[in-house]
mmCIF file of C-alpha atoms in Angstrom:
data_model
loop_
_atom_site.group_PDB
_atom_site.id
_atom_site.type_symbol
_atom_site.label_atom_id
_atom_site.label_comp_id
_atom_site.label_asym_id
_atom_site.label_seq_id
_atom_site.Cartn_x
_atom_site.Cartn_y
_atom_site.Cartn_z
ATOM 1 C CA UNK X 1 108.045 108.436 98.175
ATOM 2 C CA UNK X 2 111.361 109.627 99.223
ATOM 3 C CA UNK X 3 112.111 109.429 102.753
ATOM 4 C CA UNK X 4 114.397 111.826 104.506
ATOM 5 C CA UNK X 5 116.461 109.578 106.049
ATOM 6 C CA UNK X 6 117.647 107.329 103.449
ATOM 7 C CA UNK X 7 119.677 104.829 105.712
ATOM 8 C CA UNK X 8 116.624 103.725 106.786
ATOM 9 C CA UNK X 9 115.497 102.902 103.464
ATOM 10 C CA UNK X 10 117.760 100.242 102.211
ATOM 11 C CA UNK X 11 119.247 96.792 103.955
ATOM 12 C CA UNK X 12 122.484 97.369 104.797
ATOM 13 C CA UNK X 13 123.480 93.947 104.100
ATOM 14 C CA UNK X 14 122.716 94.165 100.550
ATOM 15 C CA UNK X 15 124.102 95.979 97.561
ATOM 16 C CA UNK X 16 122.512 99.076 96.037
ATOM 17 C CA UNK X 17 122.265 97.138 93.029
ATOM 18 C CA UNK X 18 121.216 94.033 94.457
ATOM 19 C CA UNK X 19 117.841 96.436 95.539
ATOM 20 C CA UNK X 20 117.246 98.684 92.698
ATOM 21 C CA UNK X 21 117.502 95.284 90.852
ATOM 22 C CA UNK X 22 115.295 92.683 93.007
ATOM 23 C CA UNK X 23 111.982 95.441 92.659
ATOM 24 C CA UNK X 24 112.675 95.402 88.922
ATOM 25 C CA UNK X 25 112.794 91.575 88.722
ATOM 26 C CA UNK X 26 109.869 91.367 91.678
ATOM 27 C CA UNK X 27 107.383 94.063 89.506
ATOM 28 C CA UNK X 28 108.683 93.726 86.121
ATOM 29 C CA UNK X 29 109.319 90.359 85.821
ATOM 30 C CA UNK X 30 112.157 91.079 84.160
ATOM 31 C CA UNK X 31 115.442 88.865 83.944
ATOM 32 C CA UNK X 32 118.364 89.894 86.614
ATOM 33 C CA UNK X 33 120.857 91.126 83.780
ATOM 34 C CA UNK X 34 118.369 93.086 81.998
ATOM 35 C CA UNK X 35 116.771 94.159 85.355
ATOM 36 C CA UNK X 36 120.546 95.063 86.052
ATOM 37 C CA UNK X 37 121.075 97.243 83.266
ATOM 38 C CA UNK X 38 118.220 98.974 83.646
ATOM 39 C CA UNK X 39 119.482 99.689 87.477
ATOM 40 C CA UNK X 40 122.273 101.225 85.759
ATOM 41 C CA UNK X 41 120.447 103.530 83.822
ATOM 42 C CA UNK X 42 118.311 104.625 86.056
ATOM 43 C CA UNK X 43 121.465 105.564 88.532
ATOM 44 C CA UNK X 44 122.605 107.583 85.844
ATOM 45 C CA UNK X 45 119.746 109.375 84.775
ATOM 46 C CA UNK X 46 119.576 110.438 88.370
ATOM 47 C CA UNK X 47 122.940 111.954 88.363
ATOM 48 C CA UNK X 48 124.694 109.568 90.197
ATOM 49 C CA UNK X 49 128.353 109.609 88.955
ATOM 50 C CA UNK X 50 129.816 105.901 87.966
ATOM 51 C CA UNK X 51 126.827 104.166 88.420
ATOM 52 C CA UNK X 52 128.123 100.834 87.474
ATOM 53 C CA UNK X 53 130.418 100.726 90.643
ATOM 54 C CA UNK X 54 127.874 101.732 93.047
ATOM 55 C CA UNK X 55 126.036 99.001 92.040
ATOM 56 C CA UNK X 56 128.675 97.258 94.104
ATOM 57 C CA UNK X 57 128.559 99.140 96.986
ATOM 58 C CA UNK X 58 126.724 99.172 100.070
ATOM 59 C CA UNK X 59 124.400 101.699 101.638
ATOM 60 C CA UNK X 60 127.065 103.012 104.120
ATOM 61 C CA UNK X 61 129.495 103.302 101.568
ATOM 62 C CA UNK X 62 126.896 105.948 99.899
ATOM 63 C CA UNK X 63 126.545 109.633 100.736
ATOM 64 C CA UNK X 64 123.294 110.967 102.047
ATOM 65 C CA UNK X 65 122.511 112.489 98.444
ATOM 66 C CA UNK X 66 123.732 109.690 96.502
ATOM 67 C CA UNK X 67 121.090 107.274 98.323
ATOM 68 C CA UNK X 68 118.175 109.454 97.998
ATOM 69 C CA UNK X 69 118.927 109.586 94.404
ATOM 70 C CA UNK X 70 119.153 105.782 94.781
ATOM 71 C CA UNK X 71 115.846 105.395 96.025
ATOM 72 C CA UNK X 72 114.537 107.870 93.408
ATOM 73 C CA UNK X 73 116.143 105.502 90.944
ATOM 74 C CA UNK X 74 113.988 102.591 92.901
ATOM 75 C CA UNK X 75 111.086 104.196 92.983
ATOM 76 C CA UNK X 76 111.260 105.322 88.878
ATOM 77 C CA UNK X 77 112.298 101.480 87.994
ATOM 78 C CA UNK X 78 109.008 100.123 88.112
ATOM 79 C CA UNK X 79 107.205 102.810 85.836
ATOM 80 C CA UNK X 80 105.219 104.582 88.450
ATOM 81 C CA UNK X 81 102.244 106.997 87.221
ATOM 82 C CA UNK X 82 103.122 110.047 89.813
ATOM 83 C CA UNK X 83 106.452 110.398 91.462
ATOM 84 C CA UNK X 84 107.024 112.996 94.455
ATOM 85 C CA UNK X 85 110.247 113.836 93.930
ATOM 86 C CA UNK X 86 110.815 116.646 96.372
ATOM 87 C CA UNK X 87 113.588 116.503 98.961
ATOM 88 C CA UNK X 88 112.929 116.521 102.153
ATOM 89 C CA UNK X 89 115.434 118.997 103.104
ATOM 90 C CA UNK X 90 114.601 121.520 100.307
ATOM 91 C CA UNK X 91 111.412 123.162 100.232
ATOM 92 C CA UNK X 92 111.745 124.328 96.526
ATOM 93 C CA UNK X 93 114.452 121.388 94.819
ATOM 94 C CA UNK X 94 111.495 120.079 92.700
ATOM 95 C CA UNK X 95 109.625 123.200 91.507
ATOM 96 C CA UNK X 96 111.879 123.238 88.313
ATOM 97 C CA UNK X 97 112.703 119.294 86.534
ATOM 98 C CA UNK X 98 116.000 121.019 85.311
ATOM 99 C CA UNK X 99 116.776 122.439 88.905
ATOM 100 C CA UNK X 100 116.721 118.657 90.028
ATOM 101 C CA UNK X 101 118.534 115.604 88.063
ATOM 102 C CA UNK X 102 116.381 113.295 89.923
ATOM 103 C CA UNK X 103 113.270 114.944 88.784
ATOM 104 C CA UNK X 104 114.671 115.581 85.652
ATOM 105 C CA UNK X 105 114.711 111.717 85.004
ATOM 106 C CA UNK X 106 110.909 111.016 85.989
ATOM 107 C CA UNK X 107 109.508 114.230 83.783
ATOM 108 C CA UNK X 108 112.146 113.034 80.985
ATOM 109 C CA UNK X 109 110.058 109.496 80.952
ATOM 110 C CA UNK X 110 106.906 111.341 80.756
ATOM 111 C CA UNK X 111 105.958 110.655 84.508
ATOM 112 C CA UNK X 112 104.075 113.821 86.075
ATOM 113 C CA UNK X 113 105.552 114.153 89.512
ATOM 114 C CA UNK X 114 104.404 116.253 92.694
ATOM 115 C CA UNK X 115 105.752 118.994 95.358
ATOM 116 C CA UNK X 116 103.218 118.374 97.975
ATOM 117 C CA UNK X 117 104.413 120.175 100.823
ATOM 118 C CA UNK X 118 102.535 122.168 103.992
ATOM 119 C CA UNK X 119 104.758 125.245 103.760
ATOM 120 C CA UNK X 120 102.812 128.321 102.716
#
């Protein structure tokens, strides 16, 4: 899930990379430089411009876009089986995968993913 406020999401006192990468190595058991590239990647397929400095950076050095398409990037890096990619502030930003590069990346991995929404 993708929260609306994503501030609230991530520790300020760590890196975006350091956090993407930590729930790789925690779930994954992967090692921290291939849990690391993979952190990259999934940045990237996100649409997240230069991913390998905003690794470095910190959540309040982010834009309010960039981090939800950080925690999409989180919340693809273990492998999930469903992903709700719709934004909070746009009722229709996940109808169409191609409308949405954060989308895009879960239906691209083969991951079905869901608009729930209470708008008629």
């Amino acid at each position: 899930m993708v929260f609306q406020e994503p501030m609230a999401a991530f520790d300020p006192v760590f890196t975006i990379g350091d956090q993407i990468t930590e729930s790789i190595v925690q779930h994954k058991l992967a090692t921290k430089a291939q849990a690391s590239e993979r952190a990259v990647e999934l940045l990237r397929r996100v649409g997240i411009p230069e991913p390998e400095p905003r690794m470095k950076q910190y959540p309040n050095e982010l834009s309010g876009g960039m981090l939800q398409r950080a925690m999409i990037a989180m919340a693809l890096a273990c492998g999930p089986e469903l992903a709700h990619c719709r934004r909070a502030d746009d009722r229709t930003g996940c109808h169409d995968p191609g409308a949405n590069p954060a989308a895009a990346a879960g239906a691209s991995r083969g991951i079905p993913y869901g608009n729930p929404t209470h708008h008629p």
